[in-house]
Every structure is written in C-alpha cells, then in structure tokens.
Coordinates of C-alpha atoms and ligand atoms in Angstrom, one line a residue:
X24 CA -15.2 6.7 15.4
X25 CA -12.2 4.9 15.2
X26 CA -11.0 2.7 12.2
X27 CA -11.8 -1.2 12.0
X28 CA -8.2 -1.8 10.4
X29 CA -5.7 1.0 8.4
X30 CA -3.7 0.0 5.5
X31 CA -1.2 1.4 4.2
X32 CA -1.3 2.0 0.3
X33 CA 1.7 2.3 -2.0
X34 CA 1.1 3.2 -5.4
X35 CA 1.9 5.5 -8.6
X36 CA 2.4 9.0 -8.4
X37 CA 1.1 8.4 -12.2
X38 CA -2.0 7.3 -13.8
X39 CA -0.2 4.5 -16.5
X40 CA -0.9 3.7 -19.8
X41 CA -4.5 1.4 -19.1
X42 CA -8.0 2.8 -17.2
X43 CA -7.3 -0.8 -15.2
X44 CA -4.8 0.9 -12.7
X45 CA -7.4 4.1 -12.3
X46 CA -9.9 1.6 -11.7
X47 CA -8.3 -0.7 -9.7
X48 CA -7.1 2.4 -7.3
X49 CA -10.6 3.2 -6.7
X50 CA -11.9 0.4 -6.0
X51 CA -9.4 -0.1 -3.2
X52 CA -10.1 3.5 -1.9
X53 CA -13.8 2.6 -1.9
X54 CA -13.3 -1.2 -0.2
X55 CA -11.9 0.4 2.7
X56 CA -14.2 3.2 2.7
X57 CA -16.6 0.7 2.9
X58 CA -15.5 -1.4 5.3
X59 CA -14.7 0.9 8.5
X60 CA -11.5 1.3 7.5
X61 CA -8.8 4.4 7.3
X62 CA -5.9 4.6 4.5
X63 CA -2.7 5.6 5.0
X64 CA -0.5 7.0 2.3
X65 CA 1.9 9.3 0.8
X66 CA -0.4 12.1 1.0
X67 CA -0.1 13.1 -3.0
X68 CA -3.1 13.8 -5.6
X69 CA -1.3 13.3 -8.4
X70 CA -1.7 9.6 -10.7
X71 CA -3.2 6.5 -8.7
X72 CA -2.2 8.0 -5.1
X73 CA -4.2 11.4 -5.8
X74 CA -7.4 9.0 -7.3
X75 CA -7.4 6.2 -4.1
X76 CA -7.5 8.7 -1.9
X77 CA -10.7 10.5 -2.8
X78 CA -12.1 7.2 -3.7
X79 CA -11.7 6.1 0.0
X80 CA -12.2 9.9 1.3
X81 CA -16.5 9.6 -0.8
X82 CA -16.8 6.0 0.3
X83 CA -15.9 7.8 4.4
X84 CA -12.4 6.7 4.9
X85 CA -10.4 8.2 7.4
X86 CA -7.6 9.5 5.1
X87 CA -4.1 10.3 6.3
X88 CA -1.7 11.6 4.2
X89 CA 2.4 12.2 4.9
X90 CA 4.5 14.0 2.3
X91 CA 7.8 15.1 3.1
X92 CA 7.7 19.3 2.8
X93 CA 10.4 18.8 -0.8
X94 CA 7.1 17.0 -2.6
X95 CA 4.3 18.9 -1.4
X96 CA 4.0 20.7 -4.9
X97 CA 5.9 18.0 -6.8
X98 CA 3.2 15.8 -5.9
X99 CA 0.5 18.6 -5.3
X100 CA -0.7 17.6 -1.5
X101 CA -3.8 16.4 -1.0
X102 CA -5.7 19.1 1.1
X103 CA -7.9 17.3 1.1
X104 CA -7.0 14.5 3.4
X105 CA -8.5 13.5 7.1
X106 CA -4.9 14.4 8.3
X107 CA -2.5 15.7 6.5
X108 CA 1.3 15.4 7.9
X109 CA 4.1 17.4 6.2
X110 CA 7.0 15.7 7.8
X111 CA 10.9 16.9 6.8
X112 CA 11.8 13.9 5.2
X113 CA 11.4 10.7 3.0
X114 CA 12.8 8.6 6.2
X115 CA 10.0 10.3 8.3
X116 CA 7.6 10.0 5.8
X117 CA 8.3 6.0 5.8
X118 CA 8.7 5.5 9.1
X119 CA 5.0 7.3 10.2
X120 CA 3.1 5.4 7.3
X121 CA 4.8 1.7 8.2
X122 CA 3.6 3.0 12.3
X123 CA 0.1 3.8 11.4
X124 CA -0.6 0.5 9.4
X125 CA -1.8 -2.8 10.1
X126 CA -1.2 -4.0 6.6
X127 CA 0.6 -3.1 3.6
X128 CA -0.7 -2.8 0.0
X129 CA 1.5 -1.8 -3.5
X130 CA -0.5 -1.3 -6.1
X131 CA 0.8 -0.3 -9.8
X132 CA 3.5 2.3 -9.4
X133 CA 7.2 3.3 -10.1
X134 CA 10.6 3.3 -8.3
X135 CA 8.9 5.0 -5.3
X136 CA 6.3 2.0 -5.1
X137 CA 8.6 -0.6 -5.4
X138 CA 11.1 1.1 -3.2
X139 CA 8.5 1.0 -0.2
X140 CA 7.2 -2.1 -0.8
X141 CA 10.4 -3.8 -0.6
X142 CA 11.2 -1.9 2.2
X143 CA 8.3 -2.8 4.2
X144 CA 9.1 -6.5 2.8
X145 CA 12.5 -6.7 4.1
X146 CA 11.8 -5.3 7.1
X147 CA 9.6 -8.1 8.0
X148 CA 12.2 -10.5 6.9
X149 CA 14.0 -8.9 9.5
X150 CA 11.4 -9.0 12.0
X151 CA 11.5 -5.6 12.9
X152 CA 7.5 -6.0 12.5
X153 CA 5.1 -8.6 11.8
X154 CA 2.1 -7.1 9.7
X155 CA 1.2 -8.5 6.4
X156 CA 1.9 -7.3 2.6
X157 CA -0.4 -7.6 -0.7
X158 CA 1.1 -6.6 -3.6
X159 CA -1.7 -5.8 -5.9
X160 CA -0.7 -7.5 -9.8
X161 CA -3.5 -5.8 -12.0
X162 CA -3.3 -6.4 -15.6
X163 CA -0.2 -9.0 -15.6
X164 CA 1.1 -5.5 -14.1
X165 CA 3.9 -7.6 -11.5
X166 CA 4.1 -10.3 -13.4
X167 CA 7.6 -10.5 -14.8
X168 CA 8.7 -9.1 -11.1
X169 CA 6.7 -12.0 -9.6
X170 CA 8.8 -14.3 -11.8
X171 CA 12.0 -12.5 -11.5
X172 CA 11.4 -13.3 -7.7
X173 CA 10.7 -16.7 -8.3
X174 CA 13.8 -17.1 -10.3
X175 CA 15.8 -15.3 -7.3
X176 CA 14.6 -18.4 -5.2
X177 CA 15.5 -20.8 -7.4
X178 CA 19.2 -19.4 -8.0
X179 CA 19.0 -19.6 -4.1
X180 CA 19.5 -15.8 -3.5
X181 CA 16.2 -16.0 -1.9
X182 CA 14.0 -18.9 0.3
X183 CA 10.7 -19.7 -0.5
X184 CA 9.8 -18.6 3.1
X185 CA 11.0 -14.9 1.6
X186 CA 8.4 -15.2 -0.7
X187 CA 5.7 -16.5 1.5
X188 CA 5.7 -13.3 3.5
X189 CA 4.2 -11.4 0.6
X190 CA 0.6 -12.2 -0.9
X191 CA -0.3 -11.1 -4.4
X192 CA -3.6 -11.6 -6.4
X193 CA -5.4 -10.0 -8.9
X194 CA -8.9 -9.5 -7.0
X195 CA -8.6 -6.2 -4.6
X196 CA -11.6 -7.0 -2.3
X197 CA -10.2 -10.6 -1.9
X198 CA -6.8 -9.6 -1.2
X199 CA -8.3 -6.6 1.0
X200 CA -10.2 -9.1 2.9
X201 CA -7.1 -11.3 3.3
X202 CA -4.3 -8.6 5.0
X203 CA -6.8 -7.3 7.3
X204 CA -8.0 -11.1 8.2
X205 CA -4.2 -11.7 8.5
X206 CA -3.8 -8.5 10.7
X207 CA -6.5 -10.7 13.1
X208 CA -8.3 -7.9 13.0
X209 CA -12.0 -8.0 13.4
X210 CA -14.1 -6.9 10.6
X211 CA -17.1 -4.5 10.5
X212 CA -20.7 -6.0 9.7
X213 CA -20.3 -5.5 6.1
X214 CA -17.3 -6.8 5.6
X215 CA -18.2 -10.4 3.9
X216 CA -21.0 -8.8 2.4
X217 CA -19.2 -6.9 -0.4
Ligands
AMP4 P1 6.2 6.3 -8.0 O1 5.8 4.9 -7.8 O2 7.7 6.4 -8.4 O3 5.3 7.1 -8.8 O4 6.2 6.9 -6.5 C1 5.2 6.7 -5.7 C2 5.4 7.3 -4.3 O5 6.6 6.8 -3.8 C3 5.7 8.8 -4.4 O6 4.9 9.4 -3.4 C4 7.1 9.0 -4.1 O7 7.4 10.2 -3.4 C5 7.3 7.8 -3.1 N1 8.7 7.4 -2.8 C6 9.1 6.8 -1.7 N2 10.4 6.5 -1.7 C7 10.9 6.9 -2.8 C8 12.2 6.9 -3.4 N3 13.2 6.4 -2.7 N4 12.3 7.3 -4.6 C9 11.3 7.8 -5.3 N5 10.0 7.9 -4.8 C10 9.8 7.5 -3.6

C-alpha cells in the first residue's frame, strides 16, 4: 500500500546522556507507523537513528534506509529496513533522503544532524524545494541553538522570514501532525485520533 506522507528523520547516531531522546525517537518511529506513514533516514542502527527505525518498522512503517557504503559498519546498517540503499556517497545519500520526503524532522543529534538539517533549511531558503522542517527541541535539547538563531536575526545576519521556514516544538505528535498538514497532505483515519 503506498504511504499517506514520508518524512524524513535526522537524528543522533548516539543515544545521549537522558532516556528523553530514546523516548522521544520512538515515539516518532511509532507516530508514523501509526499513521500510514513511511520514514526515511540514514539507514544506521546505532543511537536514536538505530531505535526510530524499529520503532516505526513494529508500529508497520515503510522504512527506507540510505547509508553511503564508508558507514555501513561504522554505523552498523540496518538490515533490517523496508529498503535498504547503499549509495557511494554522503552527497547521494542526501540528495535520495531530501527526494523521498515530504517533510523534514531533526531530532537530538550531532554534527551530522545539524549538518542536514541546515542543509535542508537553506535549501529551502533557496527555493530549490518547498517542503516543510520541524526541528524536534526535547529536553531544552535546541534551546541555546534556537536563541543563538534568534540572536543571528537580530544582529541582522538573518530575517525573521529565515526563521519562519523552520517549526520547532517540544510535542512530537503535534509537530508530526503539523509538517505533514503543511505538506497538504491528506491524513489517514486515525490521524487526529492519536
Ligand atoms: P550525528 O548527529 O553526528 O550522530 O550523525 C547523524 C547522522 O548524520 C549520521 O548518519 C551521519 O552519518 C550523518 N551525517 C550527514 N552528514 C554528515 C556530515 N557532514 N558529517 C558527519 N555526519 C554526517
């Protein structure tokens, strides 16, 4: 059957320090699970990436994984996976998750996290696509980058229309529920009843 929505999840190749970020990647894997939906993302079992994906894989996600072939045991593939791509590089990898998404959601993670969802950010500001962002800020998690960017507007580096193109919130489901209403995309029966 094919997918009510996909979105495409960024997030640690680590756990973290609190059970918040474990939780809060589950419950995101099992949202979309939940609602019709398939999840695209790096393709890794290892940290948050490794725990979203068999969230949303027992909750009957579609699941598509890309990895570039220089992480597949850095980052232990996910055999797992609906599809699993093993593309040649980090560019491909990028390029096929940003194709296959209707949204975009970062959730707690490092560099890698914050390199792709500023990538995906800037691209819109460049409008080489139009598809919204959610940046997931879990236990005051983005806060200080939140304000950072808020700062950047007000030492006019950035516009406040920058900013708008990005939604953050605390609440998964009502964030979830947000992108793929933003996406206009329609929803499955469930979908306001979770
Ligand atoms: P991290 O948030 O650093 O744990 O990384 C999360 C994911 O982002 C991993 O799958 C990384 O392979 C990926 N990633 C994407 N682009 C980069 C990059 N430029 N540097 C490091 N990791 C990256």
């Amino acid at each position: 059957m094919r997918p009510a929505f996909t979105v495409c999840v960024y997030c640690g190749s680590r756990p973290g320090l609190t059970s918040a970020f474990a939780g809060v990647a589950r419950q995101v894997g099992n949202w979309i699970g939940q609602h019709g939906g398939q999840l695209v993302y790096g393709g890794g079992k290892s940290g948050l990436m490794g725990l979203l994906a068999d969230a949303a894989l027992q909750a009957g996600a579609q699941v598509v994984g890309v990895i570039p072939k220089a992480l597949v045991e850095k980052e232990w593939a996910h055999r797992g996976c609906s599809e699993l791509h093993i593309v040649d590089t980090m560019h491909e990898r990028k390029r096929m998750m940003a194709e296959r998404a209707d949204a975009f959601l970062a959730l707690p993670g490092g560099i890698g996290t914050l390199e792709e969802f500023f990538e995906v950010w800037t691209w819109r500001q460049l409008g080489y696509h139009d598809k919204p962002i959610g940046l997931l800020n879990i236990a005051g998690y983005y806060d200080k980058l939140l304000a950072f960017l808020d700062s950047a507007v007000e030492q006019q580096f950035m516009g406040t229309w920058q900013m708008d193109l990005i939604r953050s919130g605390s609440d998964p489901s009502t964030l979830l529920r947000e992108l793929v209403q933003a996406a206009g995309l329609t929803h499955t029966p469930q979908l306001d009843e979770i």
